[in-house]
Amino acid sequence: DAKTTQPPSMDCAEGRAANLPCNHSTISGNEYVYWYRQIHSQGPQYIIHGLKNNETNEMASLIITEDRKSSTLILPHATLRDTAVYYCTLNNAGNMLTFGGGTRLMVKP
Amino acid sequence: EAGVAQSPRYKIIEKRQSVAFWCNPISGHATLYWYQQILGQGPKLLIQFQNNGVVDDSQLPKDRFSAERLKGVDSTLKIQPAKLEDSAVYLCASSLRNMNTEAFFGQGTRLTVV
């Protein structure tokens, strides 16, 4: 059973910020939040991960709530090429990545 | 840096036949994963290796699926005999170690069982 829940789909206008939520209310103290995305016919691609502090890299920002029960992935300026399925997963040392259904993000012109 | 290599990209077989998939992880990556992704669903982990040892294979249907990672480098996943419900994309991924590092995925092998 996936330990994360995400909305099945979202739309975003090109050039606007895309905010993708993830609920992980049963997260344990040593579990990291990971985000991957999967573009059609390709393998998943790593985006970002964090434990409890907010993180930013060249692709996205990750905001984790103080109680760590939810997080938001932010794509600051979405482009058409960001159309993909986005997966939020939990992982700690020695545990495998478990994927849920993900959020299908559609970026529209 | 070369990515995770998988072959073949596509395979069509009849039910009850056997099939094997091959994966070559990124050089130096100790952890290797095999996932099954059925159309419209997220990837489901089948087996995880750490070097040439199995970390977890609890979701591998062992009556028909087998996997090995000899010498702790490349890996093969076999299905024998195949069923219609095995039609899926089989993804291989690797990571430097299993301590909170990103996983890199191959493009997958699309299996169709007819």
mmCIF file of N, CA and C in Angstrom, chain B residues 18-110:
data_model
loop_
_atom_site.group_PDB
_atom_site.id
_atom_site.type_symbol
_atom_site.label_atom_id
_atom_site.label_comp_id
_atom_site.label_asym_id
_atom_site.label_seq_id
_atom_site.Cartn_x
_atom_site.Cartn_y
_atom_site.Cartn_z
ATOM 1 N N SER B 18 8.515 -18.132 -22.200
ATOM 2 C CA SER B 18 9.453 -17.532 -21.267
ATOM 3 C C SER B 18 10.048 -16.271 -21.879
ATOM 4 N N VAL B 19 10.483 -15.372 -21.001
ATOM 5 C CA VAL B 19 11.095 -14.130 -21.467
ATOM 6 C C VAL B 19 12.114 -13.672 -20.419
ATOM 7 N N ALA B 20 13.146 -12.987 -20.889
ATOM 8 C CA ALA B 20 14.169 -12.459 -19.985
ATOM 9 C C ALA B 20 14.495 -11.029 -20.354
ATOM 10 N N PHE B 21 14.700 -10.214 -19.326
ATOM 11 C CA PHE B 21 15.065 -8.813 -19.507
ATOM 12 C C PHE B 21 16.433 -8.599 -18.876
ATOM 13 N N TRP B 22 17.175 -7.688 -19.471
ATOM 14 C CA TRP B 22 18.531 -7.421 -18.995
ATOM 15 C C TRP B 22 18.668 -5.967 -18.579
ATOM 16 N N CYS B 23 19.449 -5.723 -17.545
ATOM 17 C CA CYS B 23 19.676 -4.374 -17.056
ATOM 18 C C CYS B 23 21.146 -4.192 -16.701
ATOM 19 N N ASN B 24 21.722 -3.100 -17.171
ATOM 20 C CA ASN B 24 23.083 -2.720 -16.789
ATOM 21 C C ASN B 24 23.008 -1.392 -16.045
ATOM 22 N N PRO B 25 23.230 -1.384 -14.742
ATOM 23 C CA PRO B 25 23.081 -0.142 -13.977
ATOM 24 C C PRO B 25 24.238 0.821 -14.237
ATOM 25 N N ILE B 26 24.120 1.992 -13.678
ATOM 26 C CA ILE B 26 25.194 2.978 -13.755
ATOM 27 C C ILE B 26 26.407 2.432 -12.989
ATOM 28 N N SER B 27 27.569 2.617 -13.557
ATOM 29 C CA SER B 27 28.790 2.083 -12.967
ATOM 30 C C SER B 27 28.971 2.566 -11.525
ATOM 31 N N GLY B 28 29.229 1.620 -10.638
ATOM 32 C CA GLY B 28 29.462 1.969 -9.239
ATOM 33 C C GLY B 28 28.219 1.992 -8.367
ATOM 34 N N HIS B 29 27.057 1.827 -8.986
ATOM 35 C CA HIS B 29 25.819 1.848 -8.202
ATOM 36 C C HIS B 29 25.603 0.491 -7.545
ATOM 37 N N ALA B 30 25.511 0.507 -6.223
ATOM 38 C CA ALA B 30 25.398 -0.739 -5.477
ATOM 39 C C ALA B 30 23.966 -1.277 -5.438
ATOM 40 N N THR B 31 23.003 -0.380 -5.500
ATOM 41 C CA THR B 31 21.606 -0.786 -5.353
ATOM 42 C C THR B 31 20.924 -0.854 -6.709
ATOM 43 N N LEU B 32 20.200 -1.926 -6.935
ATOM 44 C CA LEU B 32 19.494 -2.120 -8.209
ATOM 45 C C LEU B 32 18.064 -2.563 -7.907
ATOM 46 N N TYR B 33 17.116 -1.966 -8.630
ATOM 47 C CA TYR B 33 15.692 -2.250 -8.440
ATOM 48 C C TYR B 33 15.084 -2.729 -9.765
ATOM 49 N N TRP B 34 14.140 -3.625 -9.659
ATOM 50 C CA TRP B 34 13.259 -3.974 -10.778
ATOM 51 C C TRP B 34 11.829 -3.603 -10.396
ATOM 52 N N TYR B 35 11.154 -2.877 -11.308
ATOM 53 C CA TYR B 35 9.772 -2.476 -11.111
ATOM 54 C C TYR B 35 8.913 -2.992 -12.259
ATOM 55 N N GLN B 36 7.652 -3.234 -11.943
ATOM 56 C CA GLN B 36 6.643 -3.550 -12.957
ATOM 57 C C GLN B 36 5.646 -2.400 -13.010
ATOM 58 N N GLN B 37 5.399 -1.866 -14.194
ATOM 59 C CA GLN B 37 4.427 -0.776 -14.321
ATOM 60 C C GLN B 37 3.349 -1.159 -15.315
ATOM 61 N N ILE B 38 2.178 -1.421 -14.789
ATOM 62 C CA ILE B 38 1.016 -1.727 -15.622
ATOM 63 C C ILE B 38 0.430 -0.406 -16.106
ATOM 64 N N LEU B 39 -0.091 -0.404 -17.303
ATOM 65 C CA LEU B 39 -0.603 0.817 -17.925
ATOM 66 C C LEU B 39 -1.555 1.560 -17.001
ATOM 67 N N GLY B 40 -1.276 2.848 -16.782
ATOM 68 C CA GLY B 40 -2.153 3.678 -15.969
ATOM 69 C C GLY B 40 -1.875 3.634 -14.481
ATOM 70 N N GLN B 41 -0.878 2.847 -14.074
ATOM 71 C CA GLN B 41 -0.557 2.719 -12.659
ATOM 72 C C GLN B 41 0.872 3.185 -12.389
ATOM 73 N N GLY B 42 1.182 3.419 -11.118
ATOM 74 C CA GLY B 42 2.552 3.739 -10.738
ATOM 75 C C GLY B 42 3.406 2.484 -10.740
ATOM 76 N N PRO B 43 4.729 2.660 -10.788
ATOM 77 C CA PRO B 43 5.618 1.494 -10.760
ATOM 78 C C PRO B 43 5.483 0.720 -9.451
ATOM 79 N N LYS B 44 5.511 -0.601 -9.565
ATOM 80 C CA LYS B 44 5.439 -1.478 -8.393
ATOM 81 C C LYS B 44 6.759 -2.216 -8.259
ATOM 82 N N LEU B 45 7.377 -2.097 -7.086
ATOM 83 C CA LEU B 45 8.658 -2.748 -6.881
ATOM 84 C C LEU B 45 8.513 -4.263 -6.878
ATOM 85 N N LEU B 46 9.386 -4.931 -7.634
ATOM 86 C CA LEU B 46 9.423 -6.398 -7.629
ATOM 87 C C LEU B 46 10.547 -6.905 -6.744
ATOM 88 N N ILE B 47 11.739 -6.341 -6.893
ATOM 89 C CA ILE B 47 12.894 -6.831 -6.153
ATOM 90 C C ILE B 47 13.940 -5.736 -6.063
ATOM 91 N N GLN B 48 14.668 -5.745 -4.946
ATOM 92 C CA GLN B 48 15.747 -4.794 -4.721
ATOM 93 C C GLN B 48 17.000 -5.572 -4.348
ATOM 94 N N PHE B 49 18.104 -5.251 -5.041
ATOM 95 C CA PHE B 49 19.404 -5.850 -4.751
ATOM 96 C C PHE B 49 20.322 -4.802 -4.120
ATOM 97 N N GLN B 50 21.150 -5.243 -3.210
ATOM 98 C CA GLN B 50 22.260 -4.454 -2.713
ATOM 99 C C GLN B 50 23.503 -5.268 -3.060
ATOM 100 N N ASN B 51 24.297 -4.726 -3.997
ATOM 101 C CA ASN B 51 25.381 -5.503 -4.616
ATOM 102 C C ASN B 51 24.763 -6.791 -5.196
ATOM 103 N N ASN B 52 25.217 -7.961 -4.852
ATOM 104 C CA ASN B 52 24.608 -9.158 -5.436
ATOM 105 C C ASN B 52 23.664 -9.864 -4.481
ATOM 106 N N GLY B 53 23.309 -9.200 -3.379
ATOM 107 C CA GLY B 53 22.389 -9.776 -2.425
ATOM 108 C C GLY B 53 20.998 -9.178 -2.526
ATOM 109 N N VAL B 54 19.981 -9.984 -2.245
ATOM 110 C CA VAL B 54 18.597 -9.508 -2.298
ATOM 111 C C VAL B 54 18.227 -8.812 -0.997
ATOM 112 N N VAL B 55 17.768 -7.550 -1.106
ATOM 113 C CA VAL B 55 17.322 -6.796 0.058
ATOM 114 C C VAL B 55 15.860 -7.111 0.358
ATOM 115 N N ASP B 56 15.046 -7.130 -0.705
ATOM 116 C CA ASP B 56 13.618 -7.402 -0.535
ATOM 117 C C ASP B 56 13.056 -7.940 -1.834
ATOM 118 N N ASP B 57 12.397 -9.052 -1.775
ATOM 119 C CA ASP B 57 11.699 -9.605 -2.947
ATOM 120 C C ASP B 57 10.293 -10.029 -2.552
ATOM 121 N N SER B 58 9.729 -9.338 -1.565
ATOM 122 C CA SER B 58 8.432 -9.746 -1.036
ATOM 123 C C SER B 58 7.289 -9.614 -2.042
ATOM 124 N N GLN B 59 7.454 -8.751 -3.044
ATOM 125 C CA GLN B 59 6.391 -8.568 -4.032
ATOM 126 C C GLN B 59 6.690 -9.255 -5.356
ATOM 127 N N LEU B 60 7.705 -10.087 -5.372
ATOM 128 C CA LEU B 60 8.054 -10.827 -6.589
ATOM 129 C C LEU B 60 7.252 -12.131 -6.623
ATOM 130 N N PRO B 61 6.459 -12.364 -7.665
ATOM 131 C CA PRO B 61 5.703 -13.633 -7.772
ATOM 132 C C PRO B 61 6.660 -14.781 -8.068
ATOM 133 N N LYS B 62 7.150 -15.401 -7.031
ATOM 134 C CA LYS B 62 8.272 -16.319 -7.177
ATOM 135 C C LYS B 62 7.924 -17.622 -7.892
ATOM 136 N N ASP B 63 6.628 -17.870 -8.083
ATOM 137 C CA ASP B 63 6.279 -19.085 -8.821
ATOM 138 C C ASP B 63 6.609 -18.939 -10.303
ATOM 139 N N ARG B 64 6.725 -17.703 -10.779
ATOM 140 C CA ARG B 64 6.997 -17.515 -12.211
ATOM 141 C C ARG B 64 8.097 -16.506 -12.504
ATOM 142 N N PHE B 65 8.387 -15.637 -11.559
ATOM 143 C CA PHE B 65 9.400 -14.603 -11.758
ATOM 144 C C PHE B 65 10.675 -14.977 -11.005
ATOM 145 N N SER B 66 11.809 -14.683 -11.625
ATOM 146 C CA SER B 66 13.089 -14.840 -10.936
ATOM 147 C C SER B 66 14.021 -13.728 -11.387
ATOM 148 N N ALA B 67 14.959 -13.387 -10.530
ATOM 149 C CA ALA B 67 15.923 -12.340 -10.863
ATOM 150 C C ALA B 67 17.248 -12.683 -10.231
ATOM 151 N N GLU B 68 18.298 -12.267 -10.906
ATOM 152 C CA GLU B 68 19.624 -12.465 -10.349
ATOM 153 C C GLU B 68 20.516 -11.290 -10.700
ATOM 154 N N ARG B 69 21.524 -11.114 -9.892
ATOM 155 C CA ARG B 69 22.492 -10.048 -10.116
ATOM 156 C C ARG B 69 23.866 -10.618 -9.791
ATOM 157 N N LEU B 70 24.359 -11.409 -10.704
ATOM 158 C CA LEU B 70 25.651 -12.045 -10.511
ATOM 159 C C LEU B 70 26.745 -10.985 -10.523
ATOM 160 N N LYS B 71 27.716 -11.147 -9.657
ATOM 161 C CA LYS B 71 28.875 -10.251 -9.566
ATOM 162 C C LYS B 71 28.494 -8.833 -9.170
ATOM 163 N N GLY B 72 27.243 -8.624 -8.773
ATOM 164 C CA GLY B 72 26.845 -7.319 -8.275
ATOM 165 C C GLY B 72 26.826 -6.206 -9.285
ATOM 166 N N VAL B 73 26.747 -6.557 -10.575
ATOM 167 C CA VAL B 73 26.728 -5.506 -11.598
ATOM 168 C C VAL B 73 25.403 -5.594 -12.355
ATOM 169 N N ASP B 74 25.419 -6.217 -13.546
ATOM 170 C CA ASP B 74 24.176 -6.258 -14.304
ATOM 171 C C ASP B 74 23.241 -7.335 -13.760
ATOM 172 N N SER B 75 22.000 -7.256 -14.226
ATOM 173 C CA SER B 75 20.954 -8.103 -13.660
ATOM 174 C C SER B 75 20.020 -8.591 -14.761
ATOM 175 N N THR B 76 19.416 -9.752 -14.526
ATOM 176 C CA THR B 76 18.387 -10.258 -15.430
ATOM 177 C C THR B 76 17.124 -10.576 -14.636
ATOM 178 N N LEU B 77 15.995 -10.317 -15.257
ATOM 179 C CA LEU B 77 14.689 -10.649 -14.704
ATOM 180 C C LEU B 77 14.026 -11.607 -15.679
ATOM 181 N N LYS B 78 13.551 -12.735 -15.175
ATOM 182 C CA LYS B 78 12.958 -13.744 -16.039
ATOM 183 C C LYS B 78 11.515 -14.029 -15.617
ATOM 184 N N ILE B 79 10.691 -14.305 -16.615
ATOM 185 C CA ILE B 79 9.310 -14.728 -16.365
ATOM 186 C C ILE B 79 9.113 -16.055 -17.084
ATOM 187 N N GLN B 80 8.669 -17.060 -16.326
ATOM 188 C CA GLN B 80 8.477 -18.382 -16.909
ATOM 189 C C GLN B 80 7.457 -19.167 -16.088
ATOM 190 N N PRO B 81 6.301 -19.488 -16.613
ATOM 191 C CA PRO B 81 5.749 -19.070 -17.907
ATOM 192 C C PRO B 81 4.999 -17.750 -17.792
ATOM 193 N N ALA B 82 4.918 -17.018 -18.871
ATOM 194 C CA ALA B 82 4.246 -15.722 -18.849
ATOM 195 C C ALA B 82 2.720 -15.889 -18.899
ATOM 196 N N LYS B 83 2.031 -14.939 -18.264
ATOM 197 C CA LYS B 83 0.579 -14.866 -18.296
ATOM 198 C C LYS B 83 0.164 -13.547 -18.946
ATOM 199 N N LEU B 84 -1.075 -13.478 -19.361
ATOM 200 C CA LEU B 84 -1.569 -12.261 -20.005
ATOM 201 C C LEU B 84 -1.392 -11.042 -19.098
ATOM 202 N N GLU B 85 -1.628 -11.252 -17.784
ATOM 203 C CA GLU B 85 -1.556 -10.118 -16.850
ATOM 204 C C GLU B 85 -0.133 -9.633 -16.587
ATOM 205 N N ASP B 86 0.864 -10.308 -17.163
ATOM 206 C CA ASP B 86 2.246 -9.842 -17.038
ATOM 207 C C ASP B 86 2.564 -8.735 -18.042
ATOM 208 N N SER B 87 1.635 -8.446 -18.935
ATOM 209 C CA SER B 87 1.840 -7.357 -19.893
ATOM 210 C C SER B 87 2.021 -6.052 -19.131
ATOM 211 N N ALA B 88 3.166 -5.414 -19.327
ATOM 212 C CA ALA B 88 3.522 -4.231 -18.550
ATOM 213 C C ALA B 88 4.859 -3.710 -19.067
ATOM 214 N N VAL B 89 5.277 -2.585 -18.506
ATOM 215 C CA VAL B 89 6.636 -2.091 -18.718
ATOM 216 C C VAL B 89 7.462 -2.503 -17.506
ATOM 217 N N TYR B 90 8.610 -3.091 -17.763
ATOM 218 C CA TYR B 90 9.510 -3.513 -16.685
ATOM 219 C C TYR B 90 10.670 -2.531 -16.629
ATOM 220 N N LEU B 91 10.761 -1.852 -15.496
ATOM 221 C CA LEU B 91 11.741 -0.792 -15.305
ATOM 222 C C LEU B 91 12.858 -1.256 -14.386
ATOM 223 N N CYS B 92 14.064 -0.907 -14.751
ATOM 224 C CA CYS B 92 15.218 -1.148 -13.896
ATOM 225 C C CYS B 92 15.733 0.208 -13.416
ATOM 226 N N ALA B 93 16.149 0.273 -12.174
ATOM 227 C CA ALA B 93 16.709 1.502 -11.621
ATOM 228 C C ALA B 93 17.919 1.166 -10.770
ATOM 229 N N SER B 94 18.806 2.127 -10.617
ATOM 230 C CA SER B 94 19.952 1.916 -9.746
ATOM 231 C C SER B 94 20.233 3.179 -8.946
ATOM 232 N N SER B 95 20.862 2.995 -7.805
ATOM 233 C CA SER B 95 21.284 4.131 -6.994
ATOM 234 C C SER B 95 22.648 3.818 -6.406
ATOM 235 N N LEU B 96 23.336 4.900 -6.021
ATOM 236 C CA LEU B 96 24.714 4.755 -5.566
ATOM 237 C C LEU B 96 24.772 3.816 -4.358
ATOM 238 N N ARG B 97 23.838 3.958 -3.473
ATOM 239 C CA ARG B 97 23.707 3.097 -2.313
ATOM 240 C C ARG B 97 22.273 3.251 -1.844
ATOM 241 N N ASN B 98 21.844 2.530 -0.838
ATOM 242 C CA ASN B 98 20.439 2.616 -0.454
ATOM 243 C C ASN B 98 20.233 3.600 0.694
ATOM 244 N N MET B 99 21.136 4.539 0.840
ATOM 245 C CA MET B 99 21.047 5.508 1.922
ATOM 246 C C MET B 99 20.612 6.861 1.379
ATOM 247 N N ASN B 100 19.325 6.968 1.066
ATOM 248 C CA ASN B 100 18.764 8.266 0.697
ATOM 249 C C ASN B 100 19.499 8.959 -0.428
ATOM 250 N N THR B 101 19.711 8.243 -1.493
ATOM 251 C CA THR B 101 20.233 8.846 -2.703
ATOM 252 C C THR B 101 19.225 8.623 -3.815
ATOM 253 N N GLU B 102 19.278 9.485 -4.823
ATOM 254 C CA GLU B 102 18.313 9.392 -5.904
ATOM 255 C C GLU B 102 18.520 8.120 -6.707
ATOM 256 N N ALA B 103 17.426 7.612 -7.249
ATOM 257 C CA ALA B 103 17.483 6.453 -8.122
ATOM 258 C C ALA B 103 17.389 6.916 -9.568
ATOM 259 N N PHE B 104 18.135 6.260 -10.430
ATOM 260 C CA PHE B 104 18.124 6.553 -11.860
ATOM 261 C C PHE B 104 17.446 5.386 -12.572
ATOM 262 N N PHE B 105 16.493 5.702 -13.417
ATOM 263 C CA PHE B 105 15.711 4.676 -14.099
ATOM 264 C C PHE B 105 16.134 4.518 -15.554
ATOM 265 N N GLY B 106 16.048 3.286 -16.050
ATOM 266 C CA GLY B 106 16.185 3.039 -17.470
ATOM 267 C C GLY B 106 14.875 3.332 -18.180
ATOM 268 N N GLN B 107 14.884 3.167 -19.495
ATOM 269 C CA GLN B 107 13.688 3.472 -20.280
ATOM 270 C C GLN B 107 12.657 2.358 -20.220
ATOM 271 N N GLY B 108 13.070 1.203 -19.726
ATOM 272 C CA GLY B 108 12.119 0.113 -19.544
ATOM 273 C C GLY B 108 11.999 -0.812 -20.744
ATOM 274 N N THR B 109 11.436 -1.981 -20.486
ATOM 275 C CA THR B 109 11.105 -2.950 -21.524
ATOM 276 C C THR B 109 9.588 -3.125 -21.520
ATOM 277 N N ARG B 110 8.984 -2.859 -22.657
ATOM 278 C CA ARG B 110 7.528 -3.033 -22.763
ATOM 279 C C ARG B 110 7.234 -4.457 -23.206
#
